[in-house]
PDB file of C-alpha atoms in Angstrom:
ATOM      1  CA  UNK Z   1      -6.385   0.376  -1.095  1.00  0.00           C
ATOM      2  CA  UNK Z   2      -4.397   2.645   1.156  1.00  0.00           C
ATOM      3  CA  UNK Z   3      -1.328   1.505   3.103  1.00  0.00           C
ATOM      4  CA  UNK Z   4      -1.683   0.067   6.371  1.00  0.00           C
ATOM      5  CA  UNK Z   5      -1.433   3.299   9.051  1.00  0.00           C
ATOM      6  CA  UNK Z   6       0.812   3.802  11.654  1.00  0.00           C
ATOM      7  CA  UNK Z   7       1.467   6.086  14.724  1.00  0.00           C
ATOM      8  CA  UNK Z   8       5.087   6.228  16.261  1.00  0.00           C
ATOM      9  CA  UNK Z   9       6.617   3.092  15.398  1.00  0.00           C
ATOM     10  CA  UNK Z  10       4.071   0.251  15.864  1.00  0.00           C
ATOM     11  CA  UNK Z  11       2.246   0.118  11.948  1.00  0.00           C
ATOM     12  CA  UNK Z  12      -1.770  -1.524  12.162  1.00  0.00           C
ATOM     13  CA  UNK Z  13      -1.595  -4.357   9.655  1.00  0.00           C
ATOM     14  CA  UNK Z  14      -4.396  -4.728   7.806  1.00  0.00           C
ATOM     15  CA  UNK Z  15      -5.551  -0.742   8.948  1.00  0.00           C
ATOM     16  CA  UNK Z  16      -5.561  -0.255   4.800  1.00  0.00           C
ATOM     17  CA  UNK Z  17      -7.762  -2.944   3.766  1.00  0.00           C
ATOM     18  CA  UNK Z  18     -10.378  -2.292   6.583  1.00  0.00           C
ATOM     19  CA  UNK Z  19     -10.401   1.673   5.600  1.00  0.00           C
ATOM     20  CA  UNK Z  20     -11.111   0.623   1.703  1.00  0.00           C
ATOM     21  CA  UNK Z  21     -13.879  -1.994   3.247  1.00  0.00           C
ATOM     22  CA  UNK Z  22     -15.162   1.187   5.172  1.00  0.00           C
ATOM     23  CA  UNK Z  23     -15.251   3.531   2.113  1.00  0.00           C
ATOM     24  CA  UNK Z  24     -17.031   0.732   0.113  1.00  0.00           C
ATOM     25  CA  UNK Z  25     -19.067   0.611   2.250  1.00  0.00           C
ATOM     26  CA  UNK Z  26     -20.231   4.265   3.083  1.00  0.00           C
ATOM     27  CA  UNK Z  27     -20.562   4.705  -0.891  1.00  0.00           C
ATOM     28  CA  UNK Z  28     -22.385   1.525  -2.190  1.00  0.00           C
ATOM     29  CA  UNK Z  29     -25.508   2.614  -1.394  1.00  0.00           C
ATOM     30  CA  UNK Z  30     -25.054   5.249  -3.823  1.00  0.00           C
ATOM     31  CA  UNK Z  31     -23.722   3.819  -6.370  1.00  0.00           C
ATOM     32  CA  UNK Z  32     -24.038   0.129  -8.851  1.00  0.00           C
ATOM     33  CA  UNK Z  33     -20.958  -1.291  -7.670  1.00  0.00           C
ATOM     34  CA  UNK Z  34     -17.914  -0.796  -5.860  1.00  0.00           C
ATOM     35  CA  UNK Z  35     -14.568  -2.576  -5.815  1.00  0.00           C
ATOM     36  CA  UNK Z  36     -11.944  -2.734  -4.213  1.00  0.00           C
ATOM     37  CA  UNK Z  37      -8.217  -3.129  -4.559  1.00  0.00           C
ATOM     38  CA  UNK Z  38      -6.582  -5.648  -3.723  1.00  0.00           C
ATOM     39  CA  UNK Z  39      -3.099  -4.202  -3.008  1.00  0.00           C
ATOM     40  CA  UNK Z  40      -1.713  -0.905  -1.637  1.00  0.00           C
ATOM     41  CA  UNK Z  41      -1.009   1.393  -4.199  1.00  0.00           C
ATOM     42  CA  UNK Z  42       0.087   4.579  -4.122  1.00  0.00           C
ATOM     43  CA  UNK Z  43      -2.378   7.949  -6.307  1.00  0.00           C
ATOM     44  CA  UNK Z  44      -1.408   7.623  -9.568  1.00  0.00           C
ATOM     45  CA  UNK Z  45      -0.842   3.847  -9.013  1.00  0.00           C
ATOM     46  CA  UNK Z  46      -4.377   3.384  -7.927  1.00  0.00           C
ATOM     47  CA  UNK Z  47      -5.335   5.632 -10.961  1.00  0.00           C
ATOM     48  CA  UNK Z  48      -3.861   3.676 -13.698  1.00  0.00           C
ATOM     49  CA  UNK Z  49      -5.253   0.632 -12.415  1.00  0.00           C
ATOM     50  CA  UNK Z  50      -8.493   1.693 -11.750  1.00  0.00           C
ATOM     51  CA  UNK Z  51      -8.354   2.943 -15.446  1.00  0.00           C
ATOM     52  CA  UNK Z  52      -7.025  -0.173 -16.756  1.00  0.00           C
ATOM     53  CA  UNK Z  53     -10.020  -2.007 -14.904  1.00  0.00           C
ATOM     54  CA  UNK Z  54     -12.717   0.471 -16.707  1.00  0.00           C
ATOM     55  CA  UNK Z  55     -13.754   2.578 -13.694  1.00  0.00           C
ATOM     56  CA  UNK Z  56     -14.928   5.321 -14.448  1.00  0.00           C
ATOM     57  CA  UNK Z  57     -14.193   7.093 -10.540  1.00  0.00           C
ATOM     58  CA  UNK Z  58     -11.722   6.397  -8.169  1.00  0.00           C
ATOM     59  CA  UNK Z  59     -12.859   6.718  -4.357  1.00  0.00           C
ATOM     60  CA  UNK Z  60      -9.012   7.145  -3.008  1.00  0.00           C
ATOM     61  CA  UNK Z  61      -8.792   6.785   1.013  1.00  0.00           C
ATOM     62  CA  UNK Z  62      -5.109   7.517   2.478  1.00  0.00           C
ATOM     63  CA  UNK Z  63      -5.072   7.040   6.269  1.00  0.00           C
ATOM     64  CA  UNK Z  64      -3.520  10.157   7.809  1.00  0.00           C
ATOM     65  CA  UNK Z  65      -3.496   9.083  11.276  1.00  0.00           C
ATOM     66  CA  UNK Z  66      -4.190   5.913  13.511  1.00  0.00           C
ATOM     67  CA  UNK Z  67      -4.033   5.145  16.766  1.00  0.00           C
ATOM     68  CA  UNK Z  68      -4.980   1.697  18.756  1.00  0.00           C
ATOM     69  CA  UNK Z  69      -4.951   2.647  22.321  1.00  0.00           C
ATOM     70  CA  UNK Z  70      -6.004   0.593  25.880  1.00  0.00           C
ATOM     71  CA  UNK Z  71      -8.118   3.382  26.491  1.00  0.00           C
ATOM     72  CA  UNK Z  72      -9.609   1.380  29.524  1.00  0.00           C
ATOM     73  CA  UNK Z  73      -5.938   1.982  31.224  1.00  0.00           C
ATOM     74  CA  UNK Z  74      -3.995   4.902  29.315  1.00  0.00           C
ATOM     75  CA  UNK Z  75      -7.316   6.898  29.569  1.00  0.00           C
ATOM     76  CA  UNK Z  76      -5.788   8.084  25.692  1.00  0.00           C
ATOM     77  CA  UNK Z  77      -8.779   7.719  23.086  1.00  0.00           C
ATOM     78  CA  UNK Z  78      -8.530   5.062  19.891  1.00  0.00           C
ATOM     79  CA  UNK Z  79      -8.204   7.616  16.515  1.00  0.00           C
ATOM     80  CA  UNK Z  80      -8.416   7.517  13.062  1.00  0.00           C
ATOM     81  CA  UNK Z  81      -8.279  10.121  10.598  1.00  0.00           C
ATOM     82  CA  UNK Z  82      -8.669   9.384   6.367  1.00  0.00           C
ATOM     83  CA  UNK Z  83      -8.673  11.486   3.890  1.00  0.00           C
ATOM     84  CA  UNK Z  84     -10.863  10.606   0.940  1.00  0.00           C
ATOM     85  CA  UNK Z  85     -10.628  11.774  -2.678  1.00  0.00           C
ATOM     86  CA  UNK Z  86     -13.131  11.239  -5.665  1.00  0.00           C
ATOM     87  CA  UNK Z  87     -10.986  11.171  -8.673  1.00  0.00           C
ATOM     88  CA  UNK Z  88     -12.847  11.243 -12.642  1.00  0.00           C
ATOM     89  CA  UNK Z  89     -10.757   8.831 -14.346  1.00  0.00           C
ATOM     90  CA  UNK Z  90     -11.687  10.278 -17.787  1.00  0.00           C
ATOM     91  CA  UNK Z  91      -9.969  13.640 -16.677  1.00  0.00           C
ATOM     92  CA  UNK Z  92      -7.657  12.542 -13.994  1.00  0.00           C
ATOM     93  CA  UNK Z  93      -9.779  15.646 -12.103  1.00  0.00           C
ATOM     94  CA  UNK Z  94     -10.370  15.618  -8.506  1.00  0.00           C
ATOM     95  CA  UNK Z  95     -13.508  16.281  -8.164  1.00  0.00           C
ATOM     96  CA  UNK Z  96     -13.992  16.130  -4.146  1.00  0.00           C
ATOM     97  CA  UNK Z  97     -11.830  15.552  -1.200  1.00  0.00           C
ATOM     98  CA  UNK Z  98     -12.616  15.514   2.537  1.00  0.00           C
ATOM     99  CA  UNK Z  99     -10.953  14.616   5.437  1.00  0.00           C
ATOM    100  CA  UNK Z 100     -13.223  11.895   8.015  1.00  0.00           C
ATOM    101  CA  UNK Z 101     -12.412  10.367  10.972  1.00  0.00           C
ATOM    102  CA  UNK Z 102     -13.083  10.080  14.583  1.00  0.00           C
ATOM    103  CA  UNK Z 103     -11.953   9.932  18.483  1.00  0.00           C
ATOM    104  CA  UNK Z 104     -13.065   7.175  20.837  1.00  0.00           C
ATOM    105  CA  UNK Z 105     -14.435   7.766  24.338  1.00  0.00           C
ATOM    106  CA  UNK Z 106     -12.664   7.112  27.365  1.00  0.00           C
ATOM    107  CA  UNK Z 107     -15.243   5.126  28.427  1.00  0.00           C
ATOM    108  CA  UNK Z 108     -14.783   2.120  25.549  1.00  0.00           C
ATOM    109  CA  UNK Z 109     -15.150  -0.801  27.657  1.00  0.00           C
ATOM    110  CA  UNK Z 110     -12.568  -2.343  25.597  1.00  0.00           C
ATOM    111  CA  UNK Z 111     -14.851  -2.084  22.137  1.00  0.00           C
ATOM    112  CA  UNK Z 112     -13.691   0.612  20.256  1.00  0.00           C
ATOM    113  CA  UNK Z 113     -10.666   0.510  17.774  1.00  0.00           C
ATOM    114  CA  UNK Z 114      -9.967   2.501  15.090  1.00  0.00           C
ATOM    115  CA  UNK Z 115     -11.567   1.412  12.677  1.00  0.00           C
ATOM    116  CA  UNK Z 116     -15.112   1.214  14.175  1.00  0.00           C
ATOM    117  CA  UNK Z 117     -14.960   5.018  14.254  1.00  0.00           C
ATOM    118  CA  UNK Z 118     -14.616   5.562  10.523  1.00  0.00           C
ATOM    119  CA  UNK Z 119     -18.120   4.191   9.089  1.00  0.00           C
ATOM    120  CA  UNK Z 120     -20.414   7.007  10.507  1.00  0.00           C
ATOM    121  CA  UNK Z 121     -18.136   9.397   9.084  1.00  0.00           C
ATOM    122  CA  UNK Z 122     -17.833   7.797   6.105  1.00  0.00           C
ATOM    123  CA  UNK Z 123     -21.175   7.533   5.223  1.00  0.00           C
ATOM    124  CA  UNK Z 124     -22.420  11.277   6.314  1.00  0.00           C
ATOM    125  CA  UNK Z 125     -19.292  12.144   3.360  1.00  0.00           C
ATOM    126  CA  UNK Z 126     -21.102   9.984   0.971  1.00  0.00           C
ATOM    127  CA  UNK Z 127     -24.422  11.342   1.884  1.00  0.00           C
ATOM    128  CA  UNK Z 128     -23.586  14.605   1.200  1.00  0.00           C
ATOM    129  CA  UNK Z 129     -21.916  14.167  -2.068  1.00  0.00           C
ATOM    130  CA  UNK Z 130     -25.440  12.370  -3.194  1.00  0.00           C
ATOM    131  CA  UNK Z 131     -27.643  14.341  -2.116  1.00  0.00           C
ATOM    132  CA  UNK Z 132     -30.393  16.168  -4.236  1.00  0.00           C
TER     133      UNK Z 132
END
């Protein structure tokens, strides 16, 4: 699971946990099962416990950027940007890495926040890593 992401000073709590729910999400149609961690960890953190836990990939997200804005007011756009990499645990090899995210609208109406622009994203990345 990523750390939570932050822009200036203000940090989102509980931004990391919703981007692994995101990635899970995008991927499990592609593959038998997905977990996810249940703490922050850092790469090779992540690595050795995916490892210890008998995974054979590691789907690491690490939030680059995010922003919660009043869009409604500020007229600034809500923004998220991850970057995802697909680790083999056998070889420690990365063996794909993209960068996904999104910009809200102006016009919001007070429903977009970060993390609603991540799963479209997301799941095009998946798609094209599965595709035949």
């Amino acid at each position: 699971m990523p750390k939570d992401g932050s822009y200036g000073q203000t940090t989102y709590a509980g931004s990391g946990a919703l981007t692994a729910q995101a990635v899970a999400a995008a991927f499990a149609p592609y593959l038998t099962s997905v977990t996810v961690g249940v703490k922050a960890e850092d790469f090779d953190a992540s690595r050795k416990s995916a490892k210890a836990g008998g995974f054979t990939y590691l789907l690491y997200p690490e939030i680059l950027h995010w922003e919660d804005r009043a869009t409604e007011w500020s007229g600034r756009p809500d923004q998220a940007s991850v970057k995802v990499s697909v680790v083999s645990l056998d070889t420690g090899t990365i063996l794909d890495s993209a960068v996904v995210g999104g910009k809200s609208g102006l016009a919001t109406l007070g429903g977009d926040r970060p993390e609603h622009l991540l799963p479209k994203p997301l799941s095009d990345y998946a798609a094209t890593l599965f595709r035949q």
